[in-house]
Coordinates of C-alpha atoms in Angstrom, one line a residue:
M1060 CA 10.3 154.0 65.2
N1061 CA 11.4 155.7 62.0
R1062 CA 8.0 157.5 61.7
R1063 CA 8.4 158.9 65.0
I1064 CA 11.8 160.3 64.3
Y1065 CA 10.7 161.8 61.0
V1066 CA 7.7 163.5 62.8
F1067 CA 10.0 164.7 65.7
S1068 CA 12.3 166.3 63.0
L1069 CA 9.7 168.0 61.3
L1070 CA 8.4 169.6 64.7
L1071 CA 12.0 170.5 65.5
L1072 CA 12.1 172.4 61.9
F1073 CA 8.8 174.0 62.5
V1074 CA 10.0 175.4 66.2
A1075 CA 13.3 176.6 64.5
A1076 CA 11.5 178.5 61.6
A1077 CA 8.9 180.1 64.2
F1078 CA 11.8 181.3 66.5
A1079 CA 13.5 182.8 63.5
Q1080 CA 10.2 184.5 62.5
T1081 CA 9.7 185.8 65.7
S1082 CA 13.3 187.3 66.3
T1083 CA 13.0 188.8 62.9
E1084 CA 9.7 190.7 63.8
E1085 CA 11.2 191.9 67.0
Q1086 CA 14.0 193.4 65.1
K1087 CA 11.7 195.0 62.7
K1088 CA 9.8 196.6 65.5
K1089 CA 13.0 197.7 67.0
I1090 CA 14.1 199.5 63.9
N1091 CA 10.7 201.2 63.5
S1092 CA 10.7 202.3 67.1
I1093 CA 14.0 203.9 66.6
K1094 CA 13.1 205.6 63.3
K1095 CA 10.1 207.3 65.1
D1096 CA 12.2 208.4 67.9
N1097 CA 14.1 211.7 67.4
A1098 CA 16.4 210.9 70.4
Y1099 CA 18.4 208.9 67.7
L1100 CA 20.6 209.2 64.7
Y1101 CA 20.5 206.1 62.4
A1102 CA 21.5 204.6 59.0
E1103 CA 20.1 201.9 57.0
I1104 CA 21.7 200.1 54.1
T1105 CA 20.5 197.0 52.1
T1106 CA 23.0 195.1 49.9
N1107 CA 23.4 191.5 48.7
D1108 CA 26.2 191.1 51.0
Q1109 CA 25.9 191.3 54.8
Q1110 CA 29.5 192.8 55.8
T1111 CA 29.1 195.4 52.9
S1112 CA 25.8 196.4 54.3
L1113 CA 27.4 196.6 57.8
D1114 CA 30.3 198.7 56.5
M1115 CA 28.2 201.2 54.5
A1116 CA 25.7 201.5 57.3
E1117 CA 28.8 202.5 59.5
D1118 CA 30.0 205.2 57.2
M1119 CA 26.5 206.5 56.7
L1120 CA 26.0 206.7 60.5
N1121 CA 29.3 208.5 60.8
M1122 CA 28.1 211.1 58.3
E1123 CA 25.0 211.6 60.2
I1124 CA 26.9 212.1 63.5
N1125 CA 29.3 214.7 61.8
K1126 CA 26.2 216.5 60.4
Y1127 CA 24.6 216.6 63.8
I1128 CA 27.8 217.9 65.5
A1129 CA 27.8 220.7 62.8
E1130 CA 24.3 221.8 63.9
Q1131 CA 24.9 221.9 67.6
K1132 CA 26.9 224.8 68.9
K1133 CA 28.2 223.1 72.0
L1134 CA 29.3 220.2 69.8
R1135 CA 31.0 222.1 66.8
T1136 CA 32.8 224.4 69.0
A1137 CA 34.3 221.7 71.2
E1138 CA 37.8 220.7 70.8
N1139 CA 37.0 216.9 71.0
I1140 CA 34.1 215.1 70.8
V1141 CA 33.2 211.8 72.8
L1142 CA 30.7 209.1 71.7
R1143 CA 30.0 207.5 74.9
N1144 CA 30.1 203.7 75.1
R1145 CA 30.5 203.7 71.4
E1146 CA 30.6 199.9 71.0
E1147 CA 27.4 199.4 73.0
V1148 CA 25.6 202.3 71.7
I1149 CA 26.1 201.9 67.9
E1150 CA 24.3 198.5 67.2
S1151 CA 23.3 196.9 63.9
V1152 CA 20.6 194.7 63.0
S1153 CA 20.8 192.6 59.8
L1154 CA 17.7 191.2 58.3
P1155 CA 17.4 188.7 55.4
R1156 CA 15.5 190.0 52.5
G1157 CA 15.8 187.0 50.1
N1158 CA 19.3 187.4 49.0
M1159 CA 19.6 190.9 50.5
F1160 CA 20.7 191.9 53.9
R1161 CA 19.4 195.1 55.5
A1162 CA 22.0 196.7 58.1
F1163 CA 20.6 199.3 60.7
K1164 CA 23.1 201.3 62.9
Y1165 CA 22.2 203.9 65.3
V1166 CA 23.4 206.0 68.0
K1167 CA 21.6 208.1 70.7
K1168 CA 22.0 211.8 70.6
D1169 CA 22.4 212.0 74.3
D1170 CA 25.6 209.9 74.0
I1171 CA 27.4 212.3 71.8
L1172 CA 29.2 214.8 74.0
P1173 CA 31.6 217.6 73.8
A1174 CA 35.1 217.3 75.6
G1175 CA 38.0 219.4 76.2
K1176 CA 41.5 218.2 75.8
I1177 CA 41.5 214.5 76.9
E1178 CA 43.9 211.8 78.0
V1179 CA 43.5 208.2 77.7
R1180 CA 45.0 206.0 80.1
A1181 CA 45.6 202.2 80.5
N1182 CA 43.6 200.9 83.3
T1183 CA 46.2 199.1 85.3
V1184 CA 43.9 198.4 88.3
K1185 CA 43.4 194.6 88.9
V1186 CA 41.1 193.0 91.4
D1187 CA 41.2 189.5 92.8
E1188 CA 38.2 187.0 92.8
K1189 CA 36.9 188.8 95.9
G1190 CA 36.9 192.1 94.4
N1191 CA 40.0 193.2 96.4
V1192 CA 42.2 196.0 94.5
I1193 CA 45.4 194.5 93.4
A1194 CA 48.3 197.2 93.2
A1195 CA 49.7 197.8 89.9
P1196 CA 52.3 200.1 88.5
V1197 CA 51.0 203.4 87.0
Q1198 CA 51.3 203.7 83.2
P1199 CA 52.0 207.1 81.6
A1200 CA 49.1 208.9 79.9
I1201 CA 48.6 208.7 76.3
S1202 CA 48.6 211.9 74.5
A1203 CA 45.8 213.2 72.7
K1204 CA 47.6 213.2 69.2
R1205 CA 48.2 209.3 69.8
T1206 CA 44.7 208.9 70.8
E1207 CA 43.4 210.3 67.5
T1208 CA 45.9 208.3 65.4
Y1209 CA 44.8 205.2 67.0
Q1210 CA 41.0 206.4 66.2
R1211 CA 42.1 207.0 62.7
L1212 CA 43.5 203.3 62.3
L1213 CA 40.5 201.8 64.0
T1214 CA 38.3 203.0 61.2
L1215 CA 40.1 200.6 59.0
K1216 CA 38.2 197.4 57.9
K1217 CA 40.2 196.1 55.0
F1218 CA 43.9 195.7 54.4
A1219 CA 43.5 197.2 50.9
E1220 CA 42.7 200.5 52.7
L1221 CA 45.9 200.5 54.6
P1222 CA 48.3 201.9 52.2
N1223 CA 46.2 205.1 51.6
M1224 CA 45.7 205.5 55.5
L1225 CA 49.5 205.1 56.2
K1226 CA 50.5 207.7 53.5
Q1227 CA 48.2 210.3 55.0
L1228 CA 49.2 209.7 58.5
K1229 CA 53.0 209.7 57.6
Q1230 CA 52.4 213.2 55.6
E1231 CA 50.7 214.5 58.9
G1232 CA 53.6 213.3 61.0
R1233 CA 51.5 211.0 63.2
I1234 CA 53.5 207.8 62.2
G1235 CA 57.0 206.9 61.5
E1236 CA 58.3 203.7 60.2
Y1237 CA 56.1 200.8 59.1
A1238 CA 56.6 197.4 57.5
K1239 CA 55.3 193.7 57.6
Y1240 CA 55.7 191.9 61.1
K1241 CA 58.4 189.6 59.9
E1242 CA 60.6 192.5 58.9
L1243 CA 60.4 194.2 62.3
S1244 CA 63.7 194.2 64.2
S1245 CA 62.0 195.3 67.4
P1246 CA 58.4 194.4 67.1
E1247 CA 57.5 195.8 70.7
K1248 CA 58.0 199.3 69.4
Y1249 CA 55.3 198.9 66.8
V1250 CA 51.5 199.1 66.8
L1251 CA 50.4 195.9 65.3
I1252 CA 47.5 195.8 62.6
I1253 CA 46.2 192.1 62.3
Y1254 CA 44.4 190.8 59.4
N1255 CA 43.4 187.6 57.9
K1256 CA 43.6 185.7 54.7
E1257 CA 40.4 187.5 53.4
G1258 CA 42.1 191.0 53.8
N1259 CA 39.8 191.8 56.8
I1260 CA 41.4 193.7 59.6
E1261 CA 40.7 192.0 62.9
A1262 CA 42.6 193.8 65.5
L1263 CA 44.7 196.8 66.5
L1264 CA 47.2 196.1 69.2
S1265 CA 49.1 198.5 71.3
D1266 CA 53.1 198.6 71.3
G1267 CA 55.1 197.7 74.2
A1268 CA 56.1 194.2 75.5
S1269 CA 52.5 193.6 77.1
R1270 CA 49.9 194.7 74.3
S1271 CA 46.4 195.5 74.5
N1272 CA 43.6 195.4 72.1
L1273 CA 43.2 199.2 71.2
R1274 CA 39.4 198.4 70.2
T1275 CA 38.3 196.1 73.4
Q1276 CA 40.9 197.7 75.8
Q1277 CA 41.7 194.3 76.9
A1278 CA 45.0 192.7 77.3
D1279 CA 45.9 191.0 74.1
D1280 CA 48.8 189.3 72.1
V1281 CA 49.8 188.7 68.5
K1282 CA 50.1 184.9 69.5
N1283 CA 46.1 185.1 69.9
Y1284 CA 45.9 185.5 66.1
P1285 CA 47.4 182.1 64.6
G1286 CA 47.5 182.1 60.7
R1287 CA 46.9 185.9 60.4
G1288 CA 49.1 188.4 59.0
A1289 CA 50.4 191.4 61.0
F1290 CA 51.8 194.9 59.9
G1291 CA 53.7 197.1 62.3
V1292 CA 53.4 200.9 62.7
I1293 CA 55.4 203.3 65.0
V1294 CA 52.8 205.8 66.2
N1295 CA 54.2 209.2 67.1
D1296 CA 53.3 211.1 70.1

């Protein structure tokens, strides 16, 4: 009986290893395919830390995007640039190389679009289980200035990056008061920056009594982040 269990365990390990190998090979093929396709911009970084690789690849990809925009007349003369479906278009593939991690991020050029003055509106339309629209009050439009400030704040990855960012936004007149969550007299007036004990920023929540996650555009609340810290910022219109 013990021998059967031992043999079965070995088979499970073999299957798991084979699956991991297949998955890695598929990722490599995907990366090589994108590199050969002129329809994409991409960035690739290898370090001994997975998160560092991902962060650096994100920064490099943003540099490639900016370079591409500068080369395209329709884009460089546009008042605003829209990166369509950013969360879905930009992807990362991390591959273990011994103790190293390769992060590969990319975006399709066709998804980088020029735009005029833009407004971002909260989606207040709700549907029931049958897909019927449930009436909801209309929310005011969010100004382009506020939207741009949100985008700046969303680039933050570490709490250590926050002081310099706040100083710069304050000088530009984009934000007003800011303080730790426990020091806020009226928290609903502040956009909340949520961070964990490791100093990683996990979420950016809108101001207001009913908050939304500014990255996912879904309803969210500070109560959903127990054990985390929060920093409040008043964002100017």
